Amino acid sequence: MSFRASVLTLYPEMFPGPLGLSLAGRALEAGTWSLETIQIRDFATDRHRTVDDTPAGGGAGMVMRADVLARTIDHAAPAGDPRPRLLMSPRGRPLTQQRVRELAAGPGVLIVCGRFEGVDQRVIDGRGLEEVSIGDFILSGGEPAALVLLDAVVRLLPGVMGNEASGEEESFENDLLEHPHYTRPQEWEGRSIPEVLVSGNHAKIAAWRRAEAERLTAERRPDLLARRTGSVR
Ligand code: SAH
């Protein structure tokens, strides 16, 4: 059973975009996952195919209509569809590698891409949308956020990454940032590769990498270390 992604958007032309290339693109071609885009505008009912309206209470910008979006969602995921329904949103829970892993282990996702000022709260509540943020900044639309989320998920699907082991040592997998990397040439602009890495002593190399990972994490992301010591593992 392959992972099914349905993306609800006003800009289906943005997909698969970067996901049509490299690892994700090959996996898409191989059928490891599938991607369907659904044009929200197709579910508008008036002559002008309106999808948005002015905000209740006044103010700048436009809001995506609950009725049009709900019809799109109901078409894309009829009752009984087991996939989580995500809404890309700066107000959402920040995306983590742990959530990415959970999503990759499931049947797929339905992703709503917001535009304008956002979407009517009633469709978020009425259709049980899980708001997901990709960081504390504002994009012009949910599409780039959906591409980011799908990229992170698809690389974890079985068989997508050539070297499976490389996934386990990566940043965030143990709430640690990854150690630095080096490759040939041995000497570059007067800088050499740390001695221990060319020593051939695997135990020492592992210890050095671990220490570097801990040093970098303490320096740059003390919040991750706090999460580690505070958690049961
Ligand atoms: N007025 C909103 C921002 C709207 S940006 C606010 O202040 O919260 C328009 C759309 O872009 C949003 O509906 C959402 O789908 C998407 N978007 C913007 N920033 C995002 C982020 N950091 N993470 C996920 N989606 C984002």
PDB file of C-alpha atoms and ligand atoms in Angstrom:
ATOM      1  CA  MET A   1       0.000   0.000   0.000  1.00  0.00           C
ATOM      2  CA  SER A   2       1.590   3.212  -1.096  1.00  0.00           C
ATOM      3  CA  PHE A   3       1.457   6.540   0.723  1.00  0.00           C
ATOM      4  CA  ARG A   4      -1.267   8.801  -0.701  1.00  0.00           C
ATOM      5  CA  ALA A   5      -0.957  12.585  -0.609  1.00  0.00           C
ATOM      6  CA  SER A   6      -3.867  14.814  -1.633  1.00  0.00           C
ATOM      7  CA  VAL A   7      -3.111  18.524  -1.780  1.00  0.00           C
ATOM      8  CA  LEU A   8      -5.944  21.060  -1.847  1.00  0.00           C
ATOM      9  CA  THR A   9      -4.704  24.278  -3.404  1.00  0.00           C
ATOM     10  CA  LEU A  10      -5.481  27.264  -5.595  1.00  0.00           C
ATOM     11  CA  TYR A  11      -2.138  26.632  -7.359  1.00  0.00           C
ATOM     12  CA  PRO A  12      -1.954  22.960  -8.405  1.00  0.00           C
ATOM     13  CA  GLU A  13       0.754  23.941 -10.923  1.00  0.00           C
ATOM     14  CA  MET A  14       3.163  24.244  -7.988  1.00  0.00           C
ATOM     15  CA  PHE A  15       3.123  20.424  -7.626  1.00  0.00           C
ATOM     16  CA  PRO A  16       4.996  18.149  -7.801  1.00  0.00           C
ATOM     17  CA  GLY A  17       7.592  20.898  -8.417  1.00  0.00           C
ATOM     18  CA  PRO A  18      10.769  19.926  -6.560  1.00  0.00           C
ATOM     19  CA  LEU A  19       9.123  16.662  -5.475  1.00  0.00           C
ATOM     20  CA  GLY A  20       9.212  15.492  -9.101  1.00  0.00           C
ATOM     21  CA  LEU A  21      13.019  15.325  -8.987  1.00  0.00           C
ATOM     22  CA  SER A  22      15.722  13.347  -7.184  1.00  0.00           C
ATOM     23  CA  LEU A  23      14.721  10.865  -4.444  1.00  0.00           C
ATOM     24  CA  ALA A  24      11.101  11.992  -4.118  1.00  0.00           C
ATOM     25  CA  GLY A  25      10.642  12.109  -7.899  1.00  0.00           C
ATOM     26  CA  ARG A  26      12.006   8.614  -8.405  1.00  0.00           C
ATOM     27  CA  ALA A  27       9.802   7.310  -5.588  1.00  0.00           C
ATOM     28  CA  LEU A  28       6.792   9.026  -7.174  1.00  0.00           C
ATOM     29  CA  GLU A  29       7.568   7.365 -10.494  1.00  0.00           C
ATOM     30  CA  ALA A  30       8.082   4.012  -8.787  1.00  0.00           C
ATOM     31  CA  GLY A  31       4.677   4.292  -7.088  1.00  0.00           C
ATOM     32  CA  THR A  32       6.090   4.351  -3.534  1.00  0.00           C
ATOM     33  CA  TRP A  33       3.822   7.346  -3.013  1.00  0.00           C
ATOM     34  CA  SER A  34       1.168   9.134  -5.044  1.00  0.00           C
ATOM     35  CA  LEU A  35       0.314  12.800  -5.303  1.00  0.00           C
ATOM     36  CA  GLU A  36      -3.061  14.196  -6.285  1.00  0.00           C
ATOM     37  CA  THR A  37      -3.736  17.936  -6.448  1.00  0.00           C
ATOM     38  CA  ILE A  38      -7.244  19.278  -6.149  1.00  0.00           C
ATOM     39  CA  GLN A  39      -8.155  22.760  -7.341  1.00  0.00           C
ATOM     40  CA  ILE A  40     -10.213  24.386  -4.588  1.00  0.00           C
ATOM     41  CA  ARG A  41     -11.724  26.786  -7.120  1.00  0.00           C
ATOM     42  CA  ASP A  42     -13.461  23.867  -8.847  1.00  0.00           C
ATOM     43  CA  PHE A  43     -15.733  23.628  -5.800  1.00  0.00           C
ATOM     44  CA  ALA A  44     -16.976  27.217  -5.918  1.00  0.00           C
ATOM     45  CA  THR A  45     -20.560  27.463  -7.067  1.00  0.00           C
ATOM     46  CA  ASP A  46     -21.028  31.050  -8.230  1.00  0.00           C
ATOM     47  CA  ARG A  47     -20.430  32.443 -11.697  1.00  0.00           C
ATOM     48  CA  HIS A  48     -17.117  34.004 -10.679  1.00  0.00           C
ATOM     49  CA  ARG A  49     -15.895  30.851  -8.913  1.00  0.00           C
ATOM     50  CA  THR A  50     -15.278  32.809  -5.720  1.00  0.00           C
ATOM     51  CA  VAL A  51     -13.233  31.075  -3.015  1.00  0.00           C
ATOM     52  CA  ASP A  52     -12.720  33.970  -0.584  1.00  0.00           C
ATOM     53  CA  ASP A  53     -14.539  36.877   0.974  1.00  0.00           C
ATOM     54  CA  THR A  54     -13.891  39.858   3.249  1.00  0.00           C
ATOM     55  CA  PRO A  55     -13.201  39.162   6.945  1.00  0.00           C
ATOM     56  CA  ALA A  56     -16.123  39.318   9.347  1.00  0.00           C
ATOM     57  CA  GLY A  57     -15.455  42.179  11.723  1.00  0.00           C
ATOM     58  CA  GLY A  58     -13.484  44.056   9.103  1.00  0.00           C
ATOM     59  CA  GLY A  59      -9.781  44.448   8.479  1.00  0.00           C
ATOM     60  CA  ALA A  60      -7.305  43.837   5.701  1.00  0.00           C
ATOM     61  CA  GLY A  61      -7.216  40.958   3.266  1.00  0.00           C
ATOM     62  CA  MET A  62      -9.525  38.109   2.400  1.00  0.00           C
ATOM     63  CA  VAL A  63     -10.518  34.854   4.084  1.00  0.00           C
ATOM     64  CA  MET A  64     -11.036  31.490   2.387  1.00  0.00           C
ATOM     65  CA  ARG A  65     -14.683  30.451   2.583  1.00  0.00           C
ATOM     66  CA  ALA A  66     -15.692  27.517   4.804  1.00  0.00           C
ATOM     67  CA  ASP A  67     -18.337  26.149   2.424  1.00  0.00           C
ATOM     68  CA  VAL A  68     -16.102  25.983  -0.652  1.00  0.00           C
ATOM     69  CA  LEU A  69     -13.202  24.455   1.276  1.00  0.00           C
ATOM     70  CA  ALA A  70     -15.456  21.912   3.021  1.00  0.00           C
ATOM     71  CA  ARG A  71     -16.824  20.714  -0.334  1.00  0.00           C
ATOM     72  CA  THR A  72     -13.249  20.290  -1.583  1.00  0.00           C
ATOM     73  CA  ILE A  73     -12.256  18.328   1.545  1.00  0.00           C
ATOM     74  CA  ASP A  74     -15.347  16.105   1.359  1.00  0.00           C
ATOM     75  CA  HIS A  75     -14.576  15.313  -2.251  1.00  0.00           C
ATOM     76  CA  ALA A  76     -10.883  14.564  -1.573  1.00  0.00           C
ATOM     77  CA  ALA A  77     -11.449  12.559   1.613  1.00  0.00           C
ATOM     78  CA  PRO A  78     -14.938  11.065   1.887  1.00  0.00           C
ATOM     79  CA  ALA A  79     -16.075   9.747   5.286  1.00  0.00           C
ATOM     80  CA  GLY A  80     -13.934   6.820   6.372  1.00  0.00           C
ATOM     81  CA  ASP A  81     -10.736   8.090   4.732  1.00  0.00           C
ATOM     82  CA  PRO A  82      -8.192   7.291   7.468  1.00  0.00           C
ATOM     83  CA  ARG A  83      -5.636   9.935   6.465  1.00  0.00           C
ATOM     84  CA  PRO A  84      -4.881  12.849   8.794  1.00  0.00           C
ATOM     85  CA  ARG A  85      -6.164  16.178   7.476  1.00  0.00           C
ATOM     86  CA  LEU A  86      -3.558  18.882   7.790  1.00  0.00           C
ATOM     87  CA  LEU A  87      -3.858  22.614   7.315  1.00  0.00           C
ATOM     88  CA  MET A  88      -0.582  24.416   6.724  1.00  0.00           C
ATOM     89  CA  SER A  89      -0.717  27.377   9.093  1.00  0.00           C
ATOM     90  CA  PRO A  90       1.727  29.626  10.975  1.00  0.00           C
ATOM     91  CA  ARG A  91      -0.543  29.163  13.997  1.00  0.00           C
ATOM     92  CA  GLY A  92      -0.105  25.393  13.953  1.00  0.00           C
ATOM     93  CA  ARG A  93       2.052  23.059  16.005  1.00  0.00           C
ATOM     94  CA  PRO A  94       5.624  23.388  14.695  1.00  0.00           C
ATOM     95  CA  LEU A  95       6.545  20.398  12.530  1.00  0.00           C
ATOM     96  CA  THR A  96       9.052  18.012  14.137  1.00  0.00           C
ATOM     97  CA  GLN A  97      10.956  14.981  12.896  1.00  0.00           C
ATOM     98  CA  GLN A  98       8.841  12.901  15.274  1.00  0.00           C
ATOM     99  CA  ARG A  99       5.580  14.024  13.620  1.00  0.00           C
ATOM    100  CA  VAL A 100       7.183  13.485  10.212  1.00  0.00           C
ATOM    101  CA  ARG A 101       7.975   9.877  11.215  1.00  0.00           C
ATOM    102  CA  GLU A 102       4.421   9.287  12.418  1.00  0.00           C
ATOM    103  CA  LEU A 103       3.003  10.641   9.162  1.00  0.00           C
ATOM    104  CA  ALA A 104       5.405   8.508   7.092  1.00  0.00           C
ATOM    105  CA  ALA A 105       4.215   5.403   8.962  1.00  0.00           C
ATOM    106  CA  GLY A 106       0.568   6.136   8.118  1.00  0.00           C
ATOM    107  CA  PRO A 107      -1.593   5.747   4.995  1.00  0.00           C
ATOM    108  CA  GLY A 108      -0.971   9.263   3.662  1.00  0.00           C
ATOM    109  CA  VAL A 109      -2.084  12.850   4.208  1.00  0.00           C
ATOM    110  CA  LEU A 110      -4.606  15.348   3.040  1.00  0.00           C
ATOM    111  CA  ILE A 111      -3.068  18.821   3.024  1.00  0.00           C
ATOM    112  CA  VAL A 112      -4.983  22.089   2.765  1.00  0.00           C
ATOM    113  CA  CYS A 113      -2.891  25.005   1.522  1.00  0.00           C
ATOM    114  CA  GLY A 114      -4.100  28.360   2.801  1.00  0.00           C
ATOM    115  CA  ARG A 115      -3.846  31.643   0.906  1.00  0.00           C
ATOM    116  CA  PHE A 116      -4.792  35.247   1.694  1.00  0.00           C
ATOM    117  CA  GLU A 117      -5.237  35.915   5.442  1.00  0.00           C
ATOM    118  CA  GLY A 118      -6.121  32.282   6.109  1.00  0.00           C
ATOM    119  CA  VAL A 119      -9.251  30.134   6.268  1.00  0.00           C
ATOM    120  CA  ASP A 120     -12.599  30.495   8.038  1.00  0.00           C
ATOM    121  CA  GLN A 121     -12.258  28.969  11.535  1.00  0.00           C
ATOM    122  CA  ARG A 122     -15.486  26.989  11.115  1.00  0.00           C
ATOM    123  CA  VAL A 123     -14.014  24.687   8.476  1.00  0.00           C
ATOM    124  CA  ILE A 124     -10.964  24.033  10.695  1.00  0.00           C
ATOM    125  CA  ASP A 125     -13.311  23.001  13.519  1.00  0.00           C
ATOM    126  CA  GLY A 126     -15.966  21.323  11.398  1.00  0.00           C
ATOM    127  CA  ARG A 127     -13.563  19.132   9.408  1.00  0.00           C
ATOM    128  CA  GLY A 128     -11.075  18.499  12.235  1.00  0.00           C
ATOM    129  CA  LEU A 129      -8.093  20.033  10.493  1.00  0.00           C
ATOM    130  CA  GLU A 130      -4.734  19.694  12.273  1.00  0.00           C
ATOM    131  CA  GLU A 131      -2.838  22.956  11.895  1.00  0.00           C
ATOM    132  CA  VAL A 132       0.858  22.466  11.116  1.00  0.00           C
ATOM    133  CA  SER A 133       3.496  25.195  10.966  1.00  0.00           C
ATOM    134  CA  ILE A 134       6.921  24.894   9.350  1.00  0.00           C
ATOM    135  CA  GLY A 135       8.398  27.732  11.404  1.00  0.00           C
ATOM    136  CA  ASP A 136       7.921  31.142  12.921  1.00  0.00           C
ATOM    137  CA  PHE A 137       7.723  33.151   9.729  1.00  0.00           C
ATOM    138  CA  ILE A 138       4.971  33.984   7.238  1.00  0.00           C
ATOM    139  CA  LEU A 139       4.816  32.501   3.753  1.00  0.00           C
ATOM    140  CA  SER A 140       2.522  33.880   1.080  1.00  0.00           C
ATOM    141  CA  GLY A 141       0.726  30.545   0.866  1.00  0.00           C
ATOM    142  CA  GLY A 142       0.615  27.021   2.225  1.00  0.00           C
ATOM    143  CA  GLU A 143       2.038  25.427  -0.944  1.00  0.00           C
ATOM    144  CA  PRO A 144       5.755  25.802  -0.131  1.00  0.00           C
ATOM    145  CA  ALA A 145       4.997  24.533   3.389  1.00  0.00           C
ATOM    146  CA  ALA A 146       3.212  21.480   1.946  1.00  0.00           C
ATOM    147  CA  LEU A 147       6.224  20.799  -0.311  1.00  0.00           C
ATOM    148  CA  VAL A 148       8.517  20.971   2.734  1.00  0.00           C
ATOM    149  CA  LEU A 149       6.347  18.597   4.759  1.00  0.00           C
ATOM    150  CA  LEU A 150       5.998  16.097   1.925  1.00  0.00           C
ATOM    151  CA  ASP A 151       9.734  16.181   1.207  1.00  0.00           C
ATOM    152  CA  ALA A 152      10.487  15.331   4.838  1.00  0.00           C
ATOM    153  CA  VAL A 153       7.900  12.518   4.887  1.00  0.00           C
ATOM    154  CA  VAL A 154       8.641  10.931   1.510  1.00  0.00           C
ATOM    155  CA  ARG A 155      12.356  10.445   2.178  1.00  0.00           C
ATOM    156  CA  LEU A 156      11.378   8.233   5.133  1.00  0.00           C
ATOM    157  CA  LEU A 157       9.103   5.934   3.127  1.00  0.00           C
ATOM    158  CA  PRO A 158      10.491   2.393   2.841  1.00  0.00           C
ATOM    159  CA  GLY A 159      13.016   2.098   0.026  1.00  0.00           C
ATOM    160  CA  VAL A 160      13.288   5.808  -0.768  1.00  0.00           C
ATOM    161  CA  MET A 161      16.647   6.539   0.843  1.00  0.00           C
ATOM    162  CA  GLY A 162      19.457   4.505  -0.718  1.00  0.00           C
ATOM    163  CA  ASN A 163      21.405   4.229   2.521  1.00  0.00           C
ATOM    164  CA  GLU A 164      18.834   3.502   5.225  1.00  0.00           C
ATOM    165  CA  ALA A 165      21.391   3.873   8.014  1.00  0.00           C
ATOM    166  CA  SER A 166      22.000   7.518   7.172  1.00  0.00           C
ATOM    167  CA  GLY A 167      18.491   8.336   8.394  1.00  0.00           C
ATOM    168  CA  GLU A 168      19.199   7.186  11.922  1.00  0.00           C
ATOM    169  CA  GLU A 169      22.224   9.342  12.650  1.00  0.00           C
ATOM    170  CA  GLU A 170      20.708  12.516  11.336  1.00  0.00           C
ATOM    171  CA  SER A 171      20.019  15.740  13.195  1.00  0.00           C
ATOM    172  CA  PHE A 172      16.996  15.512  15.523  1.00  0.00           C
ATOM    173  CA  GLU A 173      16.805  11.719  15.542  1.00  0.00           C
ATOM    174  CA  ASN A 174      18.001  11.653  19.171  1.00  0.00           C
ATOM    175  CA  ASP A 175      17.228  15.292  19.840  1.00  0.00           C
ATOM    176  CA  LEU A 176      20.831  16.024  18.892  1.00  0.00           C
ATOM    177  CA  LEU A 177      22.206  18.032  16.002  1.00  0.00           C
ATOM    178  CA  GLU A 178      24.509  16.059  13.775  1.00  0.00           C
ATOM    179  CA  HIS A 179      28.323  16.119  14.046  1.00  0.00           C
ATOM    180  CA  PRO A 180      30.346  17.975  11.365  1.00  0.00           C
ATOM    181  CA  HIS A 181      31.259  16.215   8.120  1.00  0.00           C
ATOM    182  CA  TYR A 182      34.526  16.136   6.174  1.00  0.00           C
ATOM    183  CA  THR A 183      35.673  14.570   2.926  1.00  0.00           C
ATOM    184  CA  ARG A 184      38.721  14.664   0.666  1.00  0.00           C
ATOM    185  CA  PRO A 185      40.987  16.473   0.075  1.00  0.00           C
ATOM    186  CA  GLN A 186      42.719  15.798   3.363  1.00  0.00           C
ATOM    187  CA  GLU A 187      44.195  19.300   3.320  1.00  0.00           C
ATOM    188  CA  TRP A 188      42.280  22.329   1.985  1.00  0.00           C
ATOM    189  CA  GLU A 189      43.349  25.979   2.268  1.00  0.00           C
ATOM    190  CA  GLY A 190      45.531  25.099   5.226  1.00  0.00           C
ATOM    191  CA  ARG A 191      42.722  23.289   7.035  1.00  0.00           C
ATOM    192  CA  SER A 192      42.988  19.553   7.625  1.00  0.00           C
ATOM    193  CA  ILE A 193      40.468  16.887   8.516  1.00  0.00           C
ATOM    194  CA  PRO A 194      40.460  16.198  12.296  1.00  0.00           C
ATOM    195  CA  GLU A 195      43.103  13.578  13.063  1.00  0.00           C
ATOM    196  CA  VAL A 196      40.697  11.143  14.740  1.00  0.00           C
ATOM    197  CA  LEU A 197      38.596  10.790  11.568  1.00  0.00           C
ATOM    198  CA  VAL A 198      41.555   9.465   9.603  1.00  0.00           C
ATOM    199  CA  SER A 199      42.795   7.247  12.457  1.00  0.00           C
ATOM    200  CA  GLY A 200      40.763   4.213  11.436  1.00  0.00           C
ATOM    201  CA  ASN A 201      39.773   3.729  15.099  1.00  0.00           C
ATOM    202  CA  HIS A 202      36.017   3.278  14.893  1.00  0.00           C
ATOM    203  CA  ALA A 203      35.336   3.471  18.616  1.00  0.00           C
ATOM    204  CA  LYS A 204      37.258   6.733  18.866  1.00  0.00           C
ATOM    205  CA  ILE A 205      35.507   8.112  15.796  1.00  0.00           C
ATOM    206  CA  ALA A 206      32.088   7.282  17.249  1.00  0.00           C
ATOM    207  CA  ALA A 207      33.028   8.932  20.557  1.00  0.00           C
ATOM    208  CA  TRP A 208      34.305  12.056  18.771  1.00  0.00           C
ATOM    209  CA  ARG A 209      31.118  12.343  16.691  1.00  0.00           C
ATOM    210  CA  ARG A 210      28.962  11.951  19.760  1.00  0.00           C
ATOM    211  CA  ALA A 211      30.936  14.603  21.661  1.00  0.00           C
ATOM    212  CA  GLU A 212      30.768  17.014  18.710  1.00  0.00           C
ATOM    213  CA  ALA A 213      27.024  16.447  18.373  1.00  0.00           C
ATOM    214  CA  GLU A 214      26.551  17.230  22.050  1.00  0.00           C
ATOM    215  CA  ARG A 215      28.793  20.297  21.886  1.00  0.00           C
ATOM    216  CA  LEU A 216      26.964  21.716  18.841  1.00  0.00           C
ATOM    217  CA  THR A 217      23.568  21.022  20.348  1.00  0.00           C
ATOM    218  CA  ALA A 218      24.479  22.698  23.660  1.00  0.00           C
ATOM    219  CA  GLU A 219      25.832  25.692  21.750  1.00  0.00           C
ATOM    220  CA  ARG A 220      23.082  26.146  19.179  1.00  0.00           C
ATOM    221  CA  ARG A 221      19.992  24.365  20.444  1.00  0.00           C
ATOM    222  CA  PRO A 222      19.976  24.088  24.228  1.00  0.00           C
ATOM    223  CA  ASP A 223      16.210  23.596  23.930  1.00  0.00           C
ATOM    224  CA  LEU A 224      16.840  20.177  22.321  1.00  0.00           C
ATOM    225  CA  LEU A 225      19.107  19.061  25.165  1.00  0.00           C
ATOM    226  CA  ALA A 226      16.527  20.135  27.705  1.00  0.00           C
ATOM    227  CA  ARG A 227      13.943  18.041  25.865  1.00  0.00           C
ATOM    228  CA  ARG A 228      16.290  15.053  26.017  1.00  0.00           C
ATOM    229  CA  THR A 229      17.098  15.168  29.689  1.00  0.00           C
ATOM    230  CA  GLY A 230      13.515  15.940  30.550  1.00  0.00           C
ATOM    231  CA  SER A 231      12.099  13.007  28.600  1.00  0.00           C
ATOM    232  CA  VAL A 232      11.777   9.330  29.421  1.00  0.00           C
ATOM    233  CA  ARG A 233      14.010   7.399  27.102  1.00  0.00           C
TER     234      ARG A 233
HETATM  235  N1  SAH B   1      -2.704  35.968   8.396  1.00  0.00           N
HETATM  236  C1  SAH B   1      -2.039  34.772   8.729  1.00  0.00           C
HETATM  237  C2  SAH B   1      -0.946  34.419   7.692  1.00  0.00           C
HETATM  238  C3  SAH B   1      -1.497  34.021   6.365  1.00  0.00           C
HETATM  239  S1  SAH B   1      -0.252  33.503   5.257  1.00  0.00           S
HETATM  240  C4  SAH B   1      -1.408  34.893  10.118  1.00  0.00           C
HETATM  241  O1  SAH B   1      -1.011  35.999  10.476  1.00  0.00           O
HETATM  242  O2  SAH B   1      -1.313  33.894  10.821  1.00  0.00           O
HETATM  243  C5  SAH B   1      -1.179  32.621   4.062  1.00  0.00           C
HETATM  244  C6  SAH B   1      -1.128  31.103   4.145  1.00  0.00           C
HETATM  245  O3  SAH B   1       0.212  30.665   4.031  1.00  0.00           O
HETATM  246  C7  SAH B   1      -1.612  30.508   5.450  1.00  0.00           C
HETATM  247  O4  SAH B   1      -2.998  30.323   5.457  1.00  0.00           O
HETATM  248  C8  SAH B   1      -0.889  29.180   5.480  1.00  0.00           C
HETATM  249  O5  SAH B   1      -1.562  28.192   4.737  1.00  0.00           O
HETATM  250  C9  SAH B   1       0.413  29.493   4.774  1.00  0.00           C
HETATM  251  N2  SAH B   1       1.542  29.718   5.694  1.00  0.00           N
HETATM  252  C10 SAH B   1       2.152  30.897   5.933  1.00  0.00           C
HETATM  253  N3  SAH B   1       3.156  30.771   6.812  1.00  0.00           N
HETATM  254  C11 SAH B   1       3.212  29.465   7.149  1.00  0.00           C
HETATM  255  C12 SAH B   1       4.030  28.705   8.041  1.00  0.00           C
HETATM  256  N4  SAH B   1       5.004  29.271   8.744  1.00  0.00           N
HETATM  257  N5  SAH B   1       3.806  27.383   8.137  1.00  0.00           N
HETATM  258  C13 SAH B   1       2.807  26.800   7.434  1.00  0.00           C
HETATM  259  N6  SAH B   1       1.996  27.466   6.577  1.00  0.00           N
HETATM  260  C14 SAH B   1       2.186  28.782   6.432  1.00  0.00           C
END
